[in-house]
Amino acid sequence: IASEIEALTKDCASYTEKLERIKSATNHVTPEEKEKVCREQQLYSREWRRRKRMASDLLDAILEGYPKSKKEFFEEVGIETDEDHGVVLPAT
């Protein structure tokens, strides 16, 4: 039992030391990495907006001569929108 207590005490000390190192490191991400991720996020947001706008324009063109409402058309065809799932574009 004494050897187990000693082993667990060593483990605890090593985990405490590791935790202190993690807490003391204030910047885990370099500014370059952060900038790269921000640029990629902006690119993907722009692409999402562009594709959403293109799809909306296409569906509006289809619905010009369609006798039913937009909601009925979406249900009939099986289209799911971002709004149906509560998805919003991230703020830039």
PDB file of C-alpha atoms in Angstrom:
ATOM      1  CA  ILE A   1       0.000   0.000   0.000  1.00  0.00           C
ATOM      2  CA  ALA A   2       2.863   2.367   0.835  1.00  0.00           C
ATOM      3  CA  SER A   3       4.387   1.858  -2.631  1.00  0.00           C
ATOM      4  CA  GLU A   4       1.017   2.637  -4.258  1.00  0.00           C
ATOM      5  CA  ILE A   5       0.681   5.805  -2.191  1.00  0.00           C
ATOM      6  CA  GLU A   6       4.195   6.835  -3.192  1.00  0.00           C
ATOM      7  CA  ALA A   7       3.486   6.175  -6.895  1.00  0.00           C
ATOM      8  CA  LEU A   8       0.224   8.117  -6.743  1.00  0.00           C
ATOM      9  CA  THR A   9       1.948  10.999  -4.957  1.00  0.00           C
ATOM     10  CA  LYS A  10       4.540  11.140  -7.749  1.00  0.00           C
ATOM     11  CA  ASP A  11       1.780  11.071 -10.365  1.00  0.00           C
ATOM     12  CA  CYS A  12      -0.057  13.841  -8.562  1.00  0.00           C
ATOM     13  CA  ALA A  13       3.104  15.955  -8.370  1.00  0.00           C
ATOM     14  CA  SER A  14       3.803  15.478 -12.086  1.00  0.00           C
ATOM     15  CA  TYR A  15       0.203  16.400 -12.978  1.00  0.00           C
ATOM     16  CA  THR A  16       0.376  19.465 -10.734  1.00  0.00           C
ATOM     17  CA  GLU A  17       3.601  20.541 -12.444  1.00  0.00           C
ATOM     18  CA  LYS A  18       2.063  19.963 -15.869  1.00  0.00           C
ATOM     19  CA  LEU A  19      -1.001  22.009 -14.877  1.00  0.00           C
ATOM     20  CA  GLU A  20       1.182  24.880 -13.699  1.00  0.00           C
ATOM     21  CA  ARG A  21       3.075  24.880 -17.008  1.00  0.00           C
ATOM     22  CA  ILE A  22      -0.218  25.003 -18.909  1.00  0.00           C
ATOM     23  CA  LYS A  23      -1.524  27.835 -16.729  1.00  0.00           C
ATOM     24  CA  SER A  24       1.685  29.842 -17.056  1.00  0.00           C
ATOM     25  CA  ALA A  25       1.734  29.608 -20.859  1.00  0.00           C
ATOM     26  CA  THR A  26      -0.360  32.612 -21.837  1.00  0.00           C
ATOM     27  CA  ASN A  27      -0.069  32.279 -25.607  1.00  0.00           C
ATOM     28  CA  HIS A  28      -0.382  28.793 -27.086  1.00  0.00           C
ATOM     29  CA  VAL A  29      -1.198  30.084 -30.571  1.00  0.00           C
ATOM     30  CA  THR A  30       1.175  32.247 -32.539  1.00  0.00           C
ATOM     31  CA  PRO A  31      -0.207  35.434 -34.099  1.00  0.00           C
ATOM     32  CA  GLU A  32       0.512  34.021 -37.559  1.00  0.00           C
ATOM     33  CA  GLU A  33      -1.573  30.920 -36.857  1.00  0.00           C
ATOM     34  CA  LYS A  34      -4.380  33.034 -35.450  1.00  0.00           C
ATOM     35  CA  GLU A  35      -4.337  35.308 -38.515  1.00  0.00           C
ATOM     36  CA  LYS A  36      -4.368  32.297 -40.839  1.00  0.00           C
ATOM     37  CA  VAL A  37      -7.397  30.806 -39.087  1.00  0.00           C
ATOM     38  CA  CYS A  38      -9.217  34.169 -39.166  1.00  0.00           C
ATOM     39  CA  ARG A  39      -8.545  34.554 -42.907  1.00  0.00           C
ATOM     40  CA  GLU A  40      -9.807  31.038 -43.597  1.00  0.00           C
ATOM     41  CA  GLN A  41     -12.935  31.667 -41.529  1.00  0.00           C
ATOM     42  CA  GLN A  42     -13.634  34.874 -43.460  1.00  0.00           C
ATOM     43  CA  LEU A  43     -13.081  33.065 -46.762  1.00  0.00           C
ATOM     44  CA  TYR A  44     -15.489  30.293 -45.827  1.00  0.00           C
ATOM     45  CA  SER A  45     -18.077  32.804 -44.585  1.00  0.00           C
ATOM     46  CA  ARG A  46     -17.889  34.737 -47.865  1.00  0.00           C
ATOM     47  CA  GLU A  47     -18.200  31.520 -49.846  1.00  0.00           C
ATOM     48  CA  TRP A  48     -21.180  30.429 -47.732  1.00  0.00           C
ATOM     49  CA  ARG A  49     -22.927  33.769 -48.316  1.00  0.00           C
ATOM     50  CA  ARG A  50     -22.186  33.643 -52.051  1.00  0.00           C
ATOM     51  CA  ARG A  51     -23.521  30.103 -52.441  1.00  0.00           C
ATOM     52  CA  LYS A  52     -26.564  30.851 -50.312  1.00  0.00           C
ATOM     53  CA  ARG A  53     -27.313  33.929 -52.436  1.00  0.00           C
ATOM     54  CA  MET A  54     -26.884  31.921 -55.677  1.00  0.00           C
ATOM     55  CA  ALA A  55     -29.187  29.163 -54.436  1.00  0.00           C
ATOM     56  CA  SER A  56     -31.760  31.717 -53.298  1.00  0.00           C
ATOM     57  CA  ASP A  57     -31.682  33.488 -56.675  1.00  0.00           C
ATOM     58  CA  LEU A  58     -32.063  30.179 -58.493  1.00  0.00           C
ATOM     59  CA  LEU A  59     -35.003  29.093 -56.340  1.00  0.00           C
ATOM     60  CA  ASP A  60     -36.669  32.495 -56.714  1.00  0.00           C
ATOM     61  CA  ALA A  61     -36.371  32.155 -60.503  1.00  0.00           C
ATOM     62  CA  ILE A  62     -37.971  28.709 -60.337  1.00  0.00           C
ATOM     63  CA  LEU A  63     -40.743  29.955 -58.071  1.00  0.00           C
ATOM     64  CA  GLU A  64     -41.730  32.845 -60.393  1.00  0.00           C
ATOM     65  CA  GLY A  65     -44.039  30.619 -62.394  1.00  0.00           C
ATOM     66  CA  TYR A  66     -44.770  28.103 -59.645  1.00  0.00           C
ATOM     67  CA  PRO A  67     -48.359  28.100 -58.371  1.00  0.00           C
ATOM     68  CA  LYS A  68     -47.533  27.132 -54.773  1.00  0.00           C
ATOM     69  CA  SER A  69     -45.798  29.063 -52.018  1.00  0.00           C
ATOM     70  CA  LYS A  70     -42.071  28.898 -51.344  1.00  0.00           C
ATOM     71  CA  LYS A  71     -42.633  26.867 -48.173  1.00  0.00           C
ATOM     72  CA  GLU A  72     -44.828  24.337 -49.993  1.00  0.00           C
ATOM     73  CA  PHE A  73     -42.243  24.037 -52.775  1.00  0.00           C
ATOM     74  CA  PHE A  74     -39.443  23.417 -50.272  1.00  0.00           C
ATOM     75  CA  GLU A  75     -41.503  20.716 -48.524  1.00  0.00           C
ATOM     76  CA  GLU A  76     -42.451  19.093 -51.842  1.00  0.00           C
ATOM     77  CA  VAL A  77     -38.869  19.002 -53.136  1.00  0.00           C
ATOM     78  CA  GLY A  78     -37.316  18.262 -49.730  1.00  0.00           C
ATOM     79  CA  ILE A  79     -35.145  21.355 -49.372  1.00  0.00           C
ATOM     80  CA  GLU A  80     -33.893  22.143 -45.880  1.00  0.00           C
ATOM     81  CA  THR A  81     -32.770  25.698 -45.203  1.00  0.00           C
ATOM     82  CA  ASP A  82     -30.315  27.128 -42.706  1.00  0.00           C
ATOM     83  CA  GLU A  83     -33.208  28.855 -40.982  1.00  0.00           C
ATOM     84  CA  ASP A  84     -35.028  25.522 -40.492  1.00  0.00           C
ATOM     85  CA  HIS A  85     -32.072  24.301 -38.444  1.00  0.00           C
ATOM     86  CA  GLY A  86     -31.344  27.592 -36.679  1.00  0.00           C
ATOM     87  CA  VAL A  87     -28.014  28.112 -38.422  1.00  0.00           C
ATOM     88  CA  VAL A  88     -26.735  31.668 -38.725  1.00  0.00           C
ATOM     89  CA  LEU A  89     -23.710  33.038 -40.516  1.00  0.00           C
ATOM     90  CA  PRO A  90     -20.925  33.975 -38.117  1.00  0.00           C
ATOM     91  CA  ALA A  91     -20.251  37.664 -37.657  1.00  0.00           C
ATOM     92  CA  THR A  92     -17.118  38.878 -39.404  1.00  0.00           C
TER      93      THR A  92
END
